[in-house]
PDB file of C-alpha atoms in Angstrom:
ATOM      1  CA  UNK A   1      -8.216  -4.448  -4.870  1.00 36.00           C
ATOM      2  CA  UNK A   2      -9.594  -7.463  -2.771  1.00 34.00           C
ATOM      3  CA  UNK A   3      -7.024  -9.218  -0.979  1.00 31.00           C
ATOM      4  CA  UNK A   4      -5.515 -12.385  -1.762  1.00 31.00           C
ATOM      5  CA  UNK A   5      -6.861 -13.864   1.302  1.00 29.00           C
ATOM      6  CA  UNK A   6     -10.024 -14.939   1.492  1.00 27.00           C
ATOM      7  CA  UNK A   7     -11.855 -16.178   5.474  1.00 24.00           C
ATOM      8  CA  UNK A   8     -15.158 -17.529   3.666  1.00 26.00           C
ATOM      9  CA  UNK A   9     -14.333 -21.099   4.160  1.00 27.00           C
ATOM     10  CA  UNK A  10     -13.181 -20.675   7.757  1.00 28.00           C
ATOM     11  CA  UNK A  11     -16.040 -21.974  10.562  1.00 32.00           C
ATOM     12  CA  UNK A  12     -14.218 -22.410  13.656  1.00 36.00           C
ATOM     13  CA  UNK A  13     -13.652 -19.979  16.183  1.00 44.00           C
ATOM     14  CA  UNK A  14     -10.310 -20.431  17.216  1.00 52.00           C
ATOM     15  CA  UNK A  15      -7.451 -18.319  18.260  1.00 48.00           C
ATOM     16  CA  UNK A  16      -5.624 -18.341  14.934  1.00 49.00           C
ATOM     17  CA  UNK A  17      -8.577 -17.596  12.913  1.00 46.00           C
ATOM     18  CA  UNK A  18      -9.992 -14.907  15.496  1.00 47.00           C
ATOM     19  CA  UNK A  19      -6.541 -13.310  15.508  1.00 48.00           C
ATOM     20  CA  UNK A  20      -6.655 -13.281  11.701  1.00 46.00           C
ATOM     21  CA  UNK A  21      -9.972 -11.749  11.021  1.00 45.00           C
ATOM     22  CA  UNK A  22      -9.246  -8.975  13.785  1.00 44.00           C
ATOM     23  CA  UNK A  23      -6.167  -7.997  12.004  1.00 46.00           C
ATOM     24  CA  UNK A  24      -7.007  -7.779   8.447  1.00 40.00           C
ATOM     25  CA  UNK A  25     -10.301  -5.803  10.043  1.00 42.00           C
ATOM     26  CA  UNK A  26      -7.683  -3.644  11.618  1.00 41.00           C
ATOM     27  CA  UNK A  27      -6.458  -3.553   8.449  1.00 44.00           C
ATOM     28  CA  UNK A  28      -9.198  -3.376   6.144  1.00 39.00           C
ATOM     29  CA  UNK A  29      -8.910   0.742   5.028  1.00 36.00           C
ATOM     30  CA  UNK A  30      -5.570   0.596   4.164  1.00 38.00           C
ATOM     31  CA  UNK A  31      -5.738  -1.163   0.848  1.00 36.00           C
ATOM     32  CA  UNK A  32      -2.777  -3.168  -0.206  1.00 37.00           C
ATOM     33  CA  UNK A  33      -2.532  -2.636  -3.766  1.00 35.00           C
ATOM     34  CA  UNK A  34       1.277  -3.608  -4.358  1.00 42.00           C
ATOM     35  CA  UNK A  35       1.008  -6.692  -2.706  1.00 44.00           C
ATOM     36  CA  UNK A  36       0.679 -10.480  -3.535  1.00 45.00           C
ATOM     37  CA  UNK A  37       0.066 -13.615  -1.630  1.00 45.00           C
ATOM     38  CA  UNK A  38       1.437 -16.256  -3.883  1.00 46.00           C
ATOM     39  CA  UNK A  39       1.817 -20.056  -4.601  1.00 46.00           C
ATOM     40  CA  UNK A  40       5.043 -21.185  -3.483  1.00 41.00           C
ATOM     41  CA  UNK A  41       6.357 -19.726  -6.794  1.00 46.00           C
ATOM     42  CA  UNK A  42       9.113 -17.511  -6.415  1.00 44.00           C
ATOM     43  CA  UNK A  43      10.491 -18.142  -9.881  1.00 46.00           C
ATOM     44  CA  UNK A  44       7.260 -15.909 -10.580  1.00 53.00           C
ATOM     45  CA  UNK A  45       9.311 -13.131  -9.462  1.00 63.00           C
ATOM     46  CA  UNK A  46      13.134 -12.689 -11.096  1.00 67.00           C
ATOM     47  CA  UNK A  47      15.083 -14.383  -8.580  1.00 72.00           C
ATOM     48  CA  UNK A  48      18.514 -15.346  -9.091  1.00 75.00           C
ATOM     49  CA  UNK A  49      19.001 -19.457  -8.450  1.00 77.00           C
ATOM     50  CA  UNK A  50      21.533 -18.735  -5.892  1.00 75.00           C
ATOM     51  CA  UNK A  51      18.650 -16.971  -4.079  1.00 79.00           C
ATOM     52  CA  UNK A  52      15.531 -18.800  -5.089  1.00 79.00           C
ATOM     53  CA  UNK A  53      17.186 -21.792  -3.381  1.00 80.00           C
ATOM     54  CA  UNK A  54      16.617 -20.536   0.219  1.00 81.00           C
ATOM     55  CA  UNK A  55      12.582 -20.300  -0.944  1.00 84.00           C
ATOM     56  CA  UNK A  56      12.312 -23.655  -1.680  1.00 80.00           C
ATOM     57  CA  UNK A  57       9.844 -24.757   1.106  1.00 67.00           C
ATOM     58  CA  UNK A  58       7.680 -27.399  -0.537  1.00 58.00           C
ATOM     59  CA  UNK A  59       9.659 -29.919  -0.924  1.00 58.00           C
ATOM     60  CA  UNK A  60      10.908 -29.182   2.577  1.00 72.00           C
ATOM     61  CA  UNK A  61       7.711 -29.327   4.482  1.00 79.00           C
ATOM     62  CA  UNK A  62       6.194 -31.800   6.204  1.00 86.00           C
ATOM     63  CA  UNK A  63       2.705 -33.319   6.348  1.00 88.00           C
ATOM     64  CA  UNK A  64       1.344 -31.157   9.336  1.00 91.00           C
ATOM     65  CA  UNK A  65       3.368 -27.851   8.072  1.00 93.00           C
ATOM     66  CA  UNK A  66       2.135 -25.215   5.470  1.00 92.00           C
ATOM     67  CA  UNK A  67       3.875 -22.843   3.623  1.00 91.00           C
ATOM     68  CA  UNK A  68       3.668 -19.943   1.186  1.00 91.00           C
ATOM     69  CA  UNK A  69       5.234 -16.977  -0.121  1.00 91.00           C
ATOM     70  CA  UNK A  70       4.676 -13.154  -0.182  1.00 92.00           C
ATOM     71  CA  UNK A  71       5.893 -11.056  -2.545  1.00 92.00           C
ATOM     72  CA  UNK A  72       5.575  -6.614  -2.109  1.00 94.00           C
ATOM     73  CA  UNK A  73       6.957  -3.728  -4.267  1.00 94.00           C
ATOM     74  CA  UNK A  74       8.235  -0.866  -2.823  1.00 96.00           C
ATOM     75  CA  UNK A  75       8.813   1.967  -4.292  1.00 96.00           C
ATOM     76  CA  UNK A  76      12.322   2.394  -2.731  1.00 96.00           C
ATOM     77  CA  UNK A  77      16.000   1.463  -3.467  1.00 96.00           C
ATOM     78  CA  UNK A  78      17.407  -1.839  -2.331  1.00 96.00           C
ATOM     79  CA  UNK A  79      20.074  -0.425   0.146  1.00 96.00           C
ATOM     80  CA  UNK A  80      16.847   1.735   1.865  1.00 96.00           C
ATOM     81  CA  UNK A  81      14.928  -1.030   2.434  1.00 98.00           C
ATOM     82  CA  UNK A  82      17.903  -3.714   3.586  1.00 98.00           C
ATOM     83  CA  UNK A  83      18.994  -0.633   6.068  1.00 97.00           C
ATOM     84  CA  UNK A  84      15.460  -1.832   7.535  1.00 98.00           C
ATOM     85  CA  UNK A  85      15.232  -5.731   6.611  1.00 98.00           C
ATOM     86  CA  UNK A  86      18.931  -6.410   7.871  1.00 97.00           C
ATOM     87  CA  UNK A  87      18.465  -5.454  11.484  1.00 97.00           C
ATOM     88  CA  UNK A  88      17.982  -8.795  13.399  1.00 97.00           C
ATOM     89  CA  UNK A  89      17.928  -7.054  16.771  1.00 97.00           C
ATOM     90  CA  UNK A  90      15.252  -4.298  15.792  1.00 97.00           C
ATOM     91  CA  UNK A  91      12.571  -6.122  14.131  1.00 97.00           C
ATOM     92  CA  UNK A  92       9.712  -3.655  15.292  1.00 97.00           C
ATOM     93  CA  UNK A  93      10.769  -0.848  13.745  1.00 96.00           C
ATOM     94  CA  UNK A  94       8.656  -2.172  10.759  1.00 97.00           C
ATOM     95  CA  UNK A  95       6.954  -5.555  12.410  1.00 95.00           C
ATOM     96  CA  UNK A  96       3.952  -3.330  14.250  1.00 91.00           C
ATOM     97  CA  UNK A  97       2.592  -6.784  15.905  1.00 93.00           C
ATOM     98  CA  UNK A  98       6.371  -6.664  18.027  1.00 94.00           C
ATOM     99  CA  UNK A  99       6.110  -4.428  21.052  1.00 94.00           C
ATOM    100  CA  UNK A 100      10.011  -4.741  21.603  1.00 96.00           C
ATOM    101  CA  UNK A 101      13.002  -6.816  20.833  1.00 97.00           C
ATOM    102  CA  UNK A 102      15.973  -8.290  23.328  1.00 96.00           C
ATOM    103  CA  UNK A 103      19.155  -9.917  22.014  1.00 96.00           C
ATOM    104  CA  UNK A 104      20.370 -12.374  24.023  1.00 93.00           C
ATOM    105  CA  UNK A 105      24.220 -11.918  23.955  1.00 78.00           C
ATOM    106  CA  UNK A 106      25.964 -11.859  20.604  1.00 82.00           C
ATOM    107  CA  UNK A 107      26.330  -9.727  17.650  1.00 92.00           C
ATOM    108  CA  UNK A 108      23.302  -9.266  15.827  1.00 92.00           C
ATOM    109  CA  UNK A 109      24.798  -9.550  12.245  1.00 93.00           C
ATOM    110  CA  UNK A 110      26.260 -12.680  13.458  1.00 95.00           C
ATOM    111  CA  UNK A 111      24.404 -16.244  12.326  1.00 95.00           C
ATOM    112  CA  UNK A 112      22.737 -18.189  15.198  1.00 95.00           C
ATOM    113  CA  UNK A 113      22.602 -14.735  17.543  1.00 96.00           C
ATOM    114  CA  UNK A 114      18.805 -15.096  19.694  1.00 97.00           C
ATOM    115  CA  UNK A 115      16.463 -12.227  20.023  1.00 97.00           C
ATOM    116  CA  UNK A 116      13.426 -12.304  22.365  1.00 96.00           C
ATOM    117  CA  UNK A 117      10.632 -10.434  20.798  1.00 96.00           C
ATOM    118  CA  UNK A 118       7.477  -9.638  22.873  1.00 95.00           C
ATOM    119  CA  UNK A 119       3.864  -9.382  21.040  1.00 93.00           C
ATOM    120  CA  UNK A 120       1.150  -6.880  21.336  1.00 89.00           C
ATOM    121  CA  UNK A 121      -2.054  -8.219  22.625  1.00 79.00           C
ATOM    122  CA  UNK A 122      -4.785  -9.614  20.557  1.00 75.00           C
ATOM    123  CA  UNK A 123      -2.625 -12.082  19.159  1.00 76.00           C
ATOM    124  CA  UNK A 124      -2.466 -15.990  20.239  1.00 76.00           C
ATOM    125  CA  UNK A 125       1.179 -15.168  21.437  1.00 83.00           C
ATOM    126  CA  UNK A 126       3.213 -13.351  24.525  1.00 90.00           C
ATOM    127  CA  UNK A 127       6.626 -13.412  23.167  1.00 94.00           C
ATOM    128  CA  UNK A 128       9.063 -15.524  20.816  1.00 94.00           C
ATOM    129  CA  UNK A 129      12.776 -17.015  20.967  1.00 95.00           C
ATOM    130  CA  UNK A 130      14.454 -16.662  17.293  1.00 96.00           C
ATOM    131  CA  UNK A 131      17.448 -17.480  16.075  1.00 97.00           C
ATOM    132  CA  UNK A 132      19.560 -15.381  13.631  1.00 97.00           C
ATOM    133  CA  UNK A 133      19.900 -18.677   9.979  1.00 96.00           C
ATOM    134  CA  UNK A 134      21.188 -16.002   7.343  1.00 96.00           C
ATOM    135  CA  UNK A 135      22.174 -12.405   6.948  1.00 97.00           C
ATOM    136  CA  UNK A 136      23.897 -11.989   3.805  1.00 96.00           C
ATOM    137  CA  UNK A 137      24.347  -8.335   3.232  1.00 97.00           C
ATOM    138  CA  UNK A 138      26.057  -9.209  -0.743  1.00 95.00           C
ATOM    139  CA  UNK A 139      22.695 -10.617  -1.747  1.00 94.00           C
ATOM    140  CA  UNK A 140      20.845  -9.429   0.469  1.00 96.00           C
ATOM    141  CA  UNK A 141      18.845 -12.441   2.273  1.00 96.00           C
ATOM    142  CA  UNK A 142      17.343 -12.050   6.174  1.00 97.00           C
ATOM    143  CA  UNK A 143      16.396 -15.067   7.699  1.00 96.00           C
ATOM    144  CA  UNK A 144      15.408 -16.491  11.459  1.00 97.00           C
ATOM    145  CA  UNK A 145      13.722 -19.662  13.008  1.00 96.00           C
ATOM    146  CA  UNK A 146      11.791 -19.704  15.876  1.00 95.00           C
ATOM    147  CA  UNK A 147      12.999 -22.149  18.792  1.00 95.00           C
ATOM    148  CA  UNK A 148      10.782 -20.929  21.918  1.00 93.00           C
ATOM    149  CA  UNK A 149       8.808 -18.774  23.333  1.00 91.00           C
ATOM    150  CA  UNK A 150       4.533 -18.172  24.140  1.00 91.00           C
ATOM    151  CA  UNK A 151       3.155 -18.707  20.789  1.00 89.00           C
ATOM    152  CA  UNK A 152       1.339 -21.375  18.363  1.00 85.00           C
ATOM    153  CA  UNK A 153       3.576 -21.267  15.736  1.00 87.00           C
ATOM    154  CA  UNK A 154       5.840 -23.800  16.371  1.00 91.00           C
ATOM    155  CA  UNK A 155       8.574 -24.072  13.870  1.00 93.00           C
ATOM    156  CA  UNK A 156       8.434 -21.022  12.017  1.00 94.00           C
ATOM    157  CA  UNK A 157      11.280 -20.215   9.657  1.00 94.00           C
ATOM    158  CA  UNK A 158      11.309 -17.419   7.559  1.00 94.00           C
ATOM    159  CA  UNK A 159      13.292 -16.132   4.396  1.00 95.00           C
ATOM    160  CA  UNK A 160      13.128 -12.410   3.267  1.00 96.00           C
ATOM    161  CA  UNK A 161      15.161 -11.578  -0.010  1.00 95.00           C
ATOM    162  CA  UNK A 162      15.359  -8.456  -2.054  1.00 96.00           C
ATOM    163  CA  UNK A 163      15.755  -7.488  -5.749  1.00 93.00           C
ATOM    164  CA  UNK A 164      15.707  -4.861  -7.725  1.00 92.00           C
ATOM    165  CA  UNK A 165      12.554  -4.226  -9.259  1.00 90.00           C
ATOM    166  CA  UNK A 166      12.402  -4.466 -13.670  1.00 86.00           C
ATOM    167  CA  UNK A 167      12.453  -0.538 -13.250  1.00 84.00           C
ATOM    168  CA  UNK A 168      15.824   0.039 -11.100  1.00 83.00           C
ATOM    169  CA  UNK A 169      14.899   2.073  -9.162  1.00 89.00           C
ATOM    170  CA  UNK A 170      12.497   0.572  -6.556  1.00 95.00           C
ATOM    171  CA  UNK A 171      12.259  -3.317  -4.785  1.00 95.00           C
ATOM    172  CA  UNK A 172      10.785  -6.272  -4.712  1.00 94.00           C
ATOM    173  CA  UNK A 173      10.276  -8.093  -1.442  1.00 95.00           C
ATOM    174  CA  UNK A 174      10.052 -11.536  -1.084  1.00 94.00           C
ATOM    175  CA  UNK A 175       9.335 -12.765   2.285  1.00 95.00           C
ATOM    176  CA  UNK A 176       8.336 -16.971   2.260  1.00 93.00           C
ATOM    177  CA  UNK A 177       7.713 -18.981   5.363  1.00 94.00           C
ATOM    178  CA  UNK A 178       7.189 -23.178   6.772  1.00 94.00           C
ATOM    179  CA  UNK A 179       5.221 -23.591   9.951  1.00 94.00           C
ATOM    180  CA  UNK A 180       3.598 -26.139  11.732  1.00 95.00           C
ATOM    181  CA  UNK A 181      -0.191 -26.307  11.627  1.00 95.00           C
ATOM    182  CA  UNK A 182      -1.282 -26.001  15.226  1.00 92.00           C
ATOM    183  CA  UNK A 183      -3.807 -28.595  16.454  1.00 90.00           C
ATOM    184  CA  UNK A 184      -6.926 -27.614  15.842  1.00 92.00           C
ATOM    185  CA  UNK A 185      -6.054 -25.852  13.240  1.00 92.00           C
ATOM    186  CA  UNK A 186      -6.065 -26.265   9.605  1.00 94.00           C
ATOM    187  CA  UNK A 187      -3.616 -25.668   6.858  1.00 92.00           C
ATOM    188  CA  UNK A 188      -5.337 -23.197   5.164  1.00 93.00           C
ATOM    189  CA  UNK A 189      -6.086 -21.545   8.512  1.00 93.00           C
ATOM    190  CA  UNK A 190      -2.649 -21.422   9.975  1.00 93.00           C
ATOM    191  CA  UNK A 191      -1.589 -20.106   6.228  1.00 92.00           C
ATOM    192  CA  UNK A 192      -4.204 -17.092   6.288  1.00 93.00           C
ATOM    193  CA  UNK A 193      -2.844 -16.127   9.680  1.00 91.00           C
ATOM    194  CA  UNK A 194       0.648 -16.196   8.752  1.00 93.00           C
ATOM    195  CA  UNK A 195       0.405 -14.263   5.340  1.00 94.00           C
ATOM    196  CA  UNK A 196      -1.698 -11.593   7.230  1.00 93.00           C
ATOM    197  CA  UNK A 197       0.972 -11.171   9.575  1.00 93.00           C
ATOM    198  CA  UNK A 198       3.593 -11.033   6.524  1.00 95.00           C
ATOM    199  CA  UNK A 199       1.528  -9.078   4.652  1.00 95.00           C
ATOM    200  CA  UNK A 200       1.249  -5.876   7.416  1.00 95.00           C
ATOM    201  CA  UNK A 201       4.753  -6.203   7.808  1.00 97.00           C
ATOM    202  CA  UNK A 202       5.932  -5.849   4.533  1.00 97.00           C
ATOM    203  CA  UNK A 203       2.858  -2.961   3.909  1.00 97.00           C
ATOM    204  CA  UNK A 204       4.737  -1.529   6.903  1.00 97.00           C
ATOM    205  CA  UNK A 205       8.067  -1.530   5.513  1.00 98.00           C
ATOM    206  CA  UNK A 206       6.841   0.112   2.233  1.00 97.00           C
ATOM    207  CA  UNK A 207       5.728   2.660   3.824  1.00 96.00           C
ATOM    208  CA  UNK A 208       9.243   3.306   5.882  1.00 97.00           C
ATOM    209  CA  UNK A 209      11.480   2.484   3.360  1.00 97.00           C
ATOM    210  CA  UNK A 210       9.689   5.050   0.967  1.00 96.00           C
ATOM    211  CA  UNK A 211       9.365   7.697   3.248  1.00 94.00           C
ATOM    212  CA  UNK A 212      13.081   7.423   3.797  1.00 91.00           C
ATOM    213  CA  UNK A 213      14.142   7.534   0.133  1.00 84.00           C
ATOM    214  CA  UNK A 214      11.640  10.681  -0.414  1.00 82.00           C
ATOM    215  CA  UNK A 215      12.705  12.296   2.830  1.00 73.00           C
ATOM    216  CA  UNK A 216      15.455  15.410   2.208  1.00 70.00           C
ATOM    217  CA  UNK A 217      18.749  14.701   2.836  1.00 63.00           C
TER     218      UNK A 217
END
């Protein structure tokens, strides 16, 4: 299926829009066919209010931010895919664009805990300071903001939730995002490079959490 993000209308060469287009061609043979990169809609999805709430970006964001939201299914219980999700101080175990991850002092279940996350190469980014917003392990919401670090996405706050999916037995992922647009950048730019990010990640965690529901106890 052709992915929801499209580079046609992008000219500049950049280091946002390189980094982009070498990742999704990185990408390009594994097909994401569960996957959708959505309006900032997450009512599209059955979210509870008391969860939708922490999605509601647009009328949060500013003139020079963009936003968006991400939605994947997984084919994989809740509790096996928040085992993965919930772990603030081991992000790379699923994030394959994190070489490793450092918390600095704290618990990392505990809200406003840092973690120092270095980047593989290729990317416009050496490393990143985030901060530990929400870990609610009742409802099952992740989310961190980034306040330093070697990168161009200044700003960056992101909210994972997880549902059960209409069958019961599998999940739905819902990962949205604000950012600020770089200079130099636009909008639509700093959005295609952000949801191709998401997008591996959560591709990535489908394929952990399932192999860990299927694997023999």
């Amino acid at each position: 299926m052709p992915s929801s993000v499209q580079l046609q209308r992008i000219n500049s060469p950049n280091p946002i829009t390189t980094a982009a287009a070498a990742v999704i061609s990185h990408k390009q043979s594994q097909a994401v066919t569960r996957l959708q990169v959505l309006p900032l809609s997450p009512r599209a999805v059955n979210i509870p209010d008391s969860v939708a709430v922490h999605h509601a970006y647009s009328a949060m964001a500013l003139p020079n931010q963009c936003c968006s939201v991400v939605v994947q299914n997984i084919d994989a219980p809740v509790p096996s895919v928040w085992s993965v999700v919930r772990r603030f101080d081991n992000p790379q175990a699923y994030k394959h664009f994190l070489k490793s991850c450092h918390v600095i002092g704290g618990d990392p279940a505990k809200v406003g805990t840092l973690r120092e996350v270095l980047v593989v190469s290729g990317l416009p980014a050496a490393s990143s300071t985030e901060r530990l917003e929400i870990l609610d392990d009742e409802r099952h919401v992740l989310s961190f903001s980034v306040v330093g670090g070697d990168h161009r996405l200044r700003n960056y706050r992101s909210v994972t939730t997880l549902h059960a999916s209409s069958n019961g037995t599998g999940t739905v992922v819902v990962e949205s995002y604000v950012v600020d647009v770089p200079t130099g950048n636009t909008k639509e730019e700093t959005c295609v490079f952000a949801d191709t990010i998401v997008r591996c990640n959560l591709q990535s965690l489908a394929q952990i959490a399932e192999s860990m529901s299927k694997a023999p106890e």
